[in-house]
Amino acid sequence: MRVVLFGATGMVGRGVLRECLLDERVEAVLAVGRSPVGVSHPKLTEVVTEDLFAIEPITGYDACFFCLGVSSVGVAPEEYERITYQLTLSVARKLPEGTTFVYVSGAGTDSTERGRVRWARVKGATENALARLPLRTFAFRPGYIQPLHGITSKTPLYRVLYRIVMPLYPALRRVLPRMVTTTEDIGRAMLAVAGSGYERPVLENADITALARRDRPAGS
């Protein structure tokens, strides 16, 4: 498959990029973003642009993994909606009909769009709008995500928190298996969805983890 990836410099996106480059089913990856990913690989091509709203229509790819996002903490509501809703839809509308579009949403997303939590309403509105496009759309709703393989968050506070939690992660996964996942599992699950689809358009944390385990090559 041929994959286009948005947000490859972020924590989740870097994990997804790693799995795409390692997977023999993926023959090409196009990373689109505002800054270079800092990785060189025969499969990888990059488009770096300051204005992601102005990108040209994207053709020749089987799936789009949209991992680009921003925390609602400390961000003006209008800016959060512009990035979370408007940019996501702008990109999705530039893909050919039938393309698989996998959107990284979040646990607690409000599909009714009427709840009290603003970020959850905006995420829900984004999921709902994507579902109305002529694409094969899937929304991933991970809970706590543990970065693996040297991947770190771009946010200093989060980097500190992840270092603290890392030794506790095996215990967390045993105690709260439906609430925690990893950057590797998200990448594996995205590739599985792009290849074979899924029975539901919304994948909660437990779905992501279970699908990643089924997709993992034997012996790994």
PDB file of C-alpha atoms in Angstrom:
ATOM      1  CA  MET A   1       0.000   0.000   0.000  1.00  0.00           C
ATOM      2  CA  ARG A   2       0.948   3.647  -0.441  1.00  0.00           C
ATOM      3  CA  VAL A   3       0.386   5.907   2.571  1.00  0.00           C
ATOM      4  CA  VAL A   4       0.236   9.671   3.105  1.00  0.00           C
ATOM      5  CA  LEU A   5       0.925  10.760   6.686  1.00  0.00           C
ATOM      6  CA  PHE A   6       0.156  14.071   8.373  1.00  0.00           C
ATOM      7  CA  GLY A   7       1.742  14.914  11.718  1.00  0.00           C
ATOM      8  CA  ALA A   8       4.833  12.729  11.377  1.00  0.00           C
ATOM      9  CA  THR A   9       6.880  14.989  13.661  1.00  0.00           C
ATOM     10  CA  GLY A  10       4.505  14.538  16.606  1.00  0.00           C
ATOM     11  CA  MET A  11       4.641  11.715  19.127  1.00  0.00           C
ATOM     12  CA  VAL A  12       1.859   9.622  17.605  1.00  0.00           C
ATOM     13  CA  GLY A  13       2.863  10.439  14.054  1.00  0.00           C
ATOM     14  CA  ARG A  14       6.455   9.380  14.621  1.00  0.00           C
ATOM     15  CA  GLY A  15       5.244   6.055  15.944  1.00  0.00           C
ATOM     16  CA  VAL A  16       3.020   5.575  12.919  1.00  0.00           C
ATOM     17  CA  LEU A  17       5.841   6.555  10.552  1.00  0.00           C
ATOM     18  CA  ARG A  18       8.142   4.011  12.177  1.00  0.00           C
ATOM     19  CA  GLU A  19       5.646   1.187  11.658  1.00  0.00           C
ATOM     20  CA  CYS A  20       4.977   2.219   8.056  1.00  0.00           C
ATOM     21  CA  LEU A  21       8.678   2.197   7.186  1.00  0.00           C
ATOM     22  CA  LEU A  22       9.176  -1.198   8.847  1.00  0.00           C
ATOM     23  CA  ASP A  23       6.146  -2.876   7.290  1.00  0.00           C
ATOM     24  CA  GLU A  24       6.754  -4.802   4.063  1.00  0.00           C
ATOM     25  CA  ARG A  25       3.180  -4.104   2.907  1.00  0.00           C
ATOM     26  CA  VAL A  26       3.960  -0.385   2.635  1.00  0.00           C
ATOM     27  CA  GLU A  27       5.840   0.531  -0.514  1.00  0.00           C
ATOM     28  CA  ALA A  28       5.772   4.332  -0.176  1.00  0.00           C
ATOM     29  CA  VAL A  29       5.112   6.976   2.490  1.00  0.00           C
ATOM     30  CA  LEU A  30       4.465  10.652   1.799  1.00  0.00           C
ATOM     31  CA  ALA A  31       4.944  12.749   4.954  1.00  0.00           C
ATOM     32  CA  VAL A  32       3.265  16.150   4.771  1.00  0.00           C
ATOM     33  CA  GLY A  33       3.910  18.741   7.455  1.00  0.00           C
ATOM     34  CA  ARG A  34       5.310  22.090   8.507  1.00  0.00           C
ATOM     35  CA  SER A  35       8.793  20.772   9.332  1.00  0.00           C
ATOM     36  CA  PRO A  36      11.041  17.921   8.172  1.00  0.00           C
ATOM     37  CA  VAL A  37      10.708  14.597   9.992  1.00  0.00           C
ATOM     38  CA  GLY A  38      14.485  14.161  10.266  1.00  0.00           C
ATOM     39  CA  VAL A  39      14.385  10.622   8.887  1.00  0.00           C
ATOM     40  CA  SER A  40      15.912   9.279   5.686  1.00  0.00           C
ATOM     41  CA  HIS A  41      14.464   6.130   4.132  1.00  0.00           C
ATOM     42  CA  PRO A  42      14.022   4.801   0.567  1.00  0.00           C
ATOM     43  CA  LYS A  43      10.254   4.593   1.053  1.00  0.00           C
ATOM     44  CA  LEU A  44       9.893   8.139   2.388  1.00  0.00           C
ATOM     45  CA  THR A  45       9.092  11.316   0.491  1.00  0.00           C
ATOM     46  CA  GLU A  46       8.396  14.621   2.221  1.00  0.00           C
ATOM     47  CA  VAL A  47       6.391  17.739   1.475  1.00  0.00           C
ATOM     48  CA  VAL A  48       7.203  20.599   3.855  1.00  0.00           C
ATOM     49  CA  THR A  49       4.925  23.643   3.776  1.00  0.00           C
ATOM     50  CA  GLU A  50       3.928  26.376   6.202  1.00  0.00           C
ATOM     51  CA  ASP A  51       0.315  26.438   5.006  1.00  0.00           C
ATOM     52  CA  LEU A  52      -1.283  23.001   5.107  1.00  0.00           C
ATOM     53  CA  PHE A  53      -4.599  24.480   4.006  1.00  0.00           C
ATOM     54  CA  ALA A  54      -2.992  25.341   0.672  1.00  0.00           C
ATOM     55  CA  ILE A  55      -1.738  21.873  -0.282  1.00  0.00           C
ATOM     56  CA  GLU A  56      -2.671  20.522  -3.693  1.00  0.00           C
ATOM     57  CA  PRO A  57      -5.064  17.552  -4.110  1.00  0.00           C
ATOM     58  CA  ILE A  58      -3.370  14.292  -3.159  1.00  0.00           C
ATOM     59  CA  THR A  59      -3.589  11.350  -5.551  1.00  0.00           C
ATOM     60  CA  GLY A  60      -1.894   7.985  -5.908  1.00  0.00           C
ATOM     61  CA  TYR A  61      -2.187   6.863  -2.281  1.00  0.00           C
ATOM     62  CA  ASP A  62      -4.342   4.166  -0.732  1.00  0.00           C
ATOM     63  CA  ALA A  63      -4.595   5.571   2.787  1.00  0.00           C
ATOM     64  CA  CYS A  64      -4.163   8.805   4.711  1.00  0.00           C
ATOM     65  CA  PHE A  65      -3.148   8.651   8.376  1.00  0.00           C
ATOM     66  CA  PHE A  66      -4.029  11.982   9.983  1.00  0.00           C
ATOM     67  CA  CYS A  67      -2.036  12.255  13.232  1.00  0.00           C
ATOM     68  CA  LEU A  68      -1.767  16.030  13.264  1.00  0.00           C
ATOM     69  CA  GLY A  69      -3.356  17.783  16.213  1.00  0.00           C
ATOM     70  CA  VAL A  70      -2.987  20.193  19.090  1.00  0.00           C
ATOM     71  CA  SER A  71      -3.861  20.074  22.775  1.00  0.00           C
ATOM     72  CA  SER A  72      -6.798  22.224  23.811  1.00  0.00           C
ATOM     73  CA  VAL A  73      -4.844  23.337  26.905  1.00  0.00           C
ATOM     74  CA  GLY A  74      -3.685  26.930  26.516  1.00  0.00           C
ATOM     75  CA  VAL A  75      -5.038  27.239  22.970  1.00  0.00           C
ATOM     76  CA  ALA A  76      -7.741  29.717  22.027  1.00  0.00           C
ATOM     77  CA  PRO A  77     -11.044  28.001  21.144  1.00  0.00           C
ATOM     78  CA  GLU A  78     -11.009  29.431  17.623  1.00  0.00           C
ATOM     79  CA  GLU A  79      -7.471  28.178  16.970  1.00  0.00           C
ATOM     80  CA  TYR A  80      -8.259  24.745  18.392  1.00  0.00           C
ATOM     81  CA  GLU A  81     -11.284  24.438  16.089  1.00  0.00           C
ATOM     82  CA  ARG A  82      -9.286  25.718  13.100  1.00  0.00           C
ATOM     83  CA  ILE A  83      -6.645  23.011  13.520  1.00  0.00           C
ATOM     84  CA  THR A  84      -8.803  20.165  14.816  1.00  0.00           C
ATOM     85  CA  TYR A  85     -11.857  20.593  12.605  1.00  0.00           C
ATOM     86  CA  GLN A  86     -11.154  22.895   9.685  1.00  0.00           C
ATOM     87  CA  LEU A  87      -7.682  21.623   8.776  1.00  0.00           C
ATOM     88  CA  THR A  88      -8.679  17.957   9.079  1.00  0.00           C
ATOM     89  CA  LEU A  89     -11.650  18.459   6.760  1.00  0.00           C
ATOM     90  CA  SER A  90      -9.591  20.565   4.353  1.00  0.00           C
ATOM     91  CA  VAL A  91      -7.084  17.723   3.947  1.00  0.00           C
ATOM     92  CA  ALA A  92      -9.725  15.000   3.711  1.00  0.00           C
ATOM     93  CA  ARG A  93     -11.551  16.832   0.918  1.00  0.00           C
ATOM     94  CA  LYS A  94      -8.375  16.788  -1.190  1.00  0.00           C
ATOM     95  CA  LEU A  95      -8.252  12.991  -1.307  1.00  0.00           C
ATOM     96  CA  PRO A  96      -9.826  10.844  -4.044  1.00  0.00           C
ATOM     97  CA  GLU A  97     -13.156   9.170  -3.353  1.00  0.00           C
ATOM     98  CA  GLY A  98     -12.756   5.827  -1.591  1.00  0.00           C
ATOM     99  CA  THR A  99      -9.397   6.601   0.038  1.00  0.00           C
ATOM    100  CA  THR A 100      -9.006   5.194   3.551  1.00  0.00           C
ATOM    101  CA  PHE A 101      -8.758   8.092   6.010  1.00  0.00           C
ATOM    102  CA  VAL A 102      -7.706   7.293   9.588  1.00  0.00           C
ATOM    103  CA  TYR A 103      -8.176  10.168  12.026  1.00  0.00           C
ATOM    104  CA  VAL A 104      -6.581  10.267  15.482  1.00  0.00           C
ATOM    105  CA  SER A 105      -9.377  11.471  17.746  1.00  0.00           C
ATOM    106  CA  GLY A 106      -9.346  10.691  21.481  1.00  0.00           C
ATOM    107  CA  ALA A 107     -11.026   8.815  24.301  1.00  0.00           C
ATOM    108  CA  GLY A 108     -14.026  10.739  25.567  1.00  0.00           C
ATOM    109  CA  THR A 109     -14.905  12.291  22.209  1.00  0.00           C
ATOM    110  CA  ASP A 110     -18.502  13.544  22.151  1.00  0.00           C
ATOM    111  CA  SER A 111     -20.297  12.216  19.077  1.00  0.00           C
ATOM    112  CA  THR A 112     -23.489  14.105  20.027  1.00  0.00           C
ATOM    113  CA  GLU A 113     -21.627  17.447  19.761  1.00  0.00           C
ATOM    114  CA  ARG A 114     -23.772  18.707  22.663  1.00  0.00           C
ATOM    115  CA  GLY A 115     -21.681  17.935  25.760  1.00  0.00           C
ATOM    116  CA  ARG A 116     -20.117  20.437  28.141  1.00  0.00           C
ATOM    117  CA  VAL A 117     -16.489  19.723  27.203  1.00  0.00           C
ATOM    118  CA  ARG A 118     -15.475  21.856  24.245  1.00  0.00           C
ATOM    119  CA  TRP A 119     -12.579  19.749  22.932  1.00  0.00           C
ATOM    120  CA  ALA A 120     -14.774  16.635  22.990  1.00  0.00           C
ATOM    121  CA  ARG A 121     -17.511  18.419  21.017  1.00  0.00           C
ATOM    122  CA  VAL A 122     -15.031  19.631  18.398  1.00  0.00           C
ATOM    123  CA  LYS A 123     -13.520  16.153  18.039  1.00  0.00           C
ATOM    124  CA  GLY A 124     -17.019  14.699  17.743  1.00  0.00           C
ATOM    125  CA  ALA A 125     -17.970  17.222  15.083  1.00  0.00           C
ATOM    126  CA  THR A 126     -14.793  16.353  13.171  1.00  0.00           C
ATOM    127  CA  GLU A 127     -15.520  12.624  13.302  1.00  0.00           C
ATOM    128  CA  ASN A 128     -19.111  13.193  12.157  1.00  0.00           C
ATOM    129  CA  ALA A 129     -18.103  15.472   9.286  1.00  0.00           C
ATOM    130  CA  LEU A 130     -15.468  13.003   8.085  1.00  0.00           C
ATOM    131  CA  ALA A 131     -18.042  10.208   8.109  1.00  0.00           C
ATOM    132  CA  ARG A 132     -20.168  12.174   5.629  1.00  0.00           C
ATOM    133  CA  LEU A 133     -17.370  12.410   3.049  1.00  0.00           C
ATOM    134  CA  PRO A 134     -17.047   9.855   0.216  1.00  0.00           C
ATOM    135  CA  LEU A 135     -14.048   8.289   1.922  1.00  0.00           C
ATOM    136  CA  ARG A 136     -13.478   5.101   3.907  1.00  0.00           C
ATOM    137  CA  THR A 137     -13.116   6.843   7.268  1.00  0.00           C
ATOM    138  CA  PHE A 138     -12.076   5.485  10.663  1.00  0.00           C
ATOM    139  CA  ALA A 139     -11.658   7.390  13.923  1.00  0.00           C
ATOM    140  CA  PHE A 140      -9.112   6.174  16.478  1.00  0.00           C
ATOM    141  CA  ARG A 141      -9.879   7.076  20.110  1.00  0.00           C
ATOM    142  CA  PRO A 142      -6.798   6.149  22.134  1.00  0.00           C
ATOM    143  CA  GLY A 143      -6.598   6.757  25.865  1.00  0.00           C
ATOM    144  CA  TYR A 144      -3.185   6.992  27.510  1.00  0.00           C
ATOM    145  CA  ILE A 145      -0.471   6.509  24.870  1.00  0.00           C
ATOM    146  CA  GLN A 146       2.968   5.284  25.937  1.00  0.00           C
ATOM    147  CA  PRO A 147       5.715   6.331  23.486  1.00  0.00           C
ATOM    148  CA  LEU A 148       8.164   3.554  22.599  1.00  0.00           C
ATOM    149  CA  HIS A 149      11.407   3.102  20.636  1.00  0.00           C
ATOM    150  CA  GLY A 150      12.934   6.399  21.714  1.00  0.00           C
ATOM    151  CA  ILE A 151       9.978   8.490  20.589  1.00  0.00           C
ATOM    152  CA  THR A 152       9.193  11.459  22.821  1.00  0.00           C
ATOM    153  CA  SER A 153       6.523  14.123  23.113  1.00  0.00           C
ATOM    154  CA  LYS A 154       7.282  17.599  21.768  1.00  0.00           C
ATOM    155  CA  THR A 155       5.769  19.108  24.935  1.00  0.00           C
ATOM    156  CA  PRO A 156       8.329  19.434  27.783  1.00  0.00           C
ATOM    157  CA  LEU A 157       5.808  18.743  30.559  1.00  0.00           C
ATOM    158  CA  TYR A 158       4.548  15.624  28.796  1.00  0.00           C
ATOM    159  CA  ARG A 159       8.118  14.373  28.327  1.00  0.00           C
ATOM    160  CA  VAL A 160       8.638  14.540  32.086  1.00  0.00           C
ATOM    161  CA  LEU A 161       5.351  12.757  32.768  1.00  0.00           C
ATOM    162  CA  TYR A 162       6.123   9.997  30.277  1.00  0.00           C
ATOM    163  CA  ARG A 163       9.527   9.377  31.875  1.00  0.00           C
ATOM    164  CA  ILE A 164       7.821   9.009  35.246  1.00  0.00           C
ATOM    165  CA  VAL A 165       5.125   6.660  33.948  1.00  0.00           C
ATOM    166  CA  MET A 166       7.350   4.496  31.723  1.00  0.00           C
ATOM    167  CA  PRO A 167       8.487   2.109  34.513  1.00  0.00           C
ATOM    168  CA  LEU A 168       4.860   1.727  35.591  1.00  0.00           C
ATOM    169  CA  TYR A 169       3.500   1.049  32.110  1.00  0.00           C
ATOM    170  CA  PRO A 170       3.570  -2.798  32.263  1.00  0.00           C
ATOM    171  CA  ALA A 171       1.510  -2.669  35.460  1.00  0.00           C
ATOM    172  CA  LEU A 172      -0.879  -0.112  33.977  1.00  0.00           C
ATOM    173  CA  ARG A 173      -1.430  -2.317  30.959  1.00  0.00           C
ATOM    174  CA  ARG A 174      -2.288  -5.269  33.180  1.00  0.00           C
ATOM    175  CA  VAL A 175      -4.596  -3.281  35.450  1.00  0.00           C
ATOM    176  CA  LEU A 176      -6.172  -0.984  32.830  1.00  0.00           C
ATOM    177  CA  PRO A 177      -5.846  -2.878  29.534  1.00  0.00           C
ATOM    178  CA  ARG A 178      -8.797  -1.049  27.945  1.00  0.00           C
ATOM    179  CA  MET A 179      -7.406   2.419  28.677  1.00  0.00           C
ATOM    180  CA  VAL A 180      -3.744   2.354  27.668  1.00  0.00           C
ATOM    181  CA  THR A 181      -1.906   1.750  24.403  1.00  0.00           C
ATOM    182  CA  THR A 182       1.417   2.561  22.717  1.00  0.00           C
ATOM    183  CA  THR A 183       2.669   4.459  19.695  1.00  0.00           C
ATOM    184  CA  GLU A 184       3.589   1.094  18.166  1.00  0.00           C
ATOM    185  CA  ASP A 185       0.096  -0.332  18.639  1.00  0.00           C
ATOM    186  CA  ILE A 186      -1.506   2.711  17.037  1.00  0.00           C
ATOM    187  CA  GLY A 187       0.742   2.372  13.997  1.00  0.00           C
ATOM    188  CA  ARG A 188       0.109  -1.367  13.673  1.00  0.00           C
ATOM    189  CA  ALA A 189      -3.655  -0.869  14.034  1.00  0.00           C
ATOM    190  CA  MET A 190      -3.695   1.848  11.383  1.00  0.00           C
ATOM    191  CA  LEU A 191      -1.938  -0.411   8.918  1.00  0.00           C
ATOM    192  CA  ALA A 192      -4.383  -3.209   9.689  1.00  0.00           C
ATOM    193  CA  VAL A 193      -7.360  -0.908   9.076  1.00  0.00           C
ATOM    194  CA  ALA A 194      -5.850   0.395   5.844  1.00  0.00           C
ATOM    195  CA  GLY A 195      -5.343  -3.152   4.623  1.00  0.00           C
ATOM    196  CA  SER A 196      -8.497  -4.916   5.748  1.00  0.00           C
ATOM    197  CA  GLY A 197     -10.867  -2.325   7.225  1.00  0.00           C
ATOM    198  CA  TYR A 198     -12.712  -2.788  10.504  1.00  0.00           C
ATOM    199  CA  GLU A 199     -16.251  -3.730  11.502  1.00  0.00           C
ATOM    200  CA  ARG A 200     -16.875  -0.298  13.065  1.00  0.00           C
ATOM    201  CA  PRO A 201     -15.873   3.215  11.946  1.00  0.00           C
ATOM    202  CA  VAL A 202     -14.868   4.241  15.487  1.00  0.00           C
ATOM    203  CA  LEU A 203     -12.114   2.317  17.269  1.00  0.00           C
ATOM    204  CA  GLU A 204     -11.858   2.772  21.005  1.00  0.00           C
ATOM    205  CA  ASN A 205      -8.622   2.105  22.886  1.00  0.00           C
ATOM    206  CA  ALA A 206      -9.393  -1.600  23.402  1.00  0.00           C
ATOM    207  CA  ASP A 207     -10.112  -2.027  19.668  1.00  0.00           C
ATOM    208  CA  ILE A 208      -6.791  -0.403  18.756  1.00  0.00           C
ATOM    209  CA  THR A 209      -4.791  -2.651  21.057  1.00  0.00           C
ATOM    210  CA  ALA A 210      -6.581  -5.852  20.036  1.00  0.00           C
ATOM    211  CA  LEU A 211      -6.235  -5.063  16.334  1.00  0.00           C
ATOM    212  CA  ALA A 212      -2.532  -4.267  16.715  1.00  0.00           C
ATOM    213  CA  ARG A 213      -1.919  -7.599  18.409  1.00  0.00           C
ATOM    214  CA  ARG A 214      -3.707  -9.481  15.632  1.00  0.00           C
ATOM    215  CA  ASP A 215      -1.725  -7.609  12.990  1.00  0.00           C
ATOM    216  CA  ARG A 216       1.688  -8.093  14.599  1.00  0.00           C
ATOM    217  CA  PRO A 217       3.921 -10.529  12.661  1.00  0.00           C
ATOM    218  CA  ALA A 218       4.490 -13.900  14.295  1.00  0.00           C
ATOM    219  CA  GLY A 219       7.491 -13.982  16.617  1.00  0.00           C
ATOM    220  CA  SER A 220       7.647 -10.205  17.084  1.00  0.00           C
TER     221      SER A 220
END
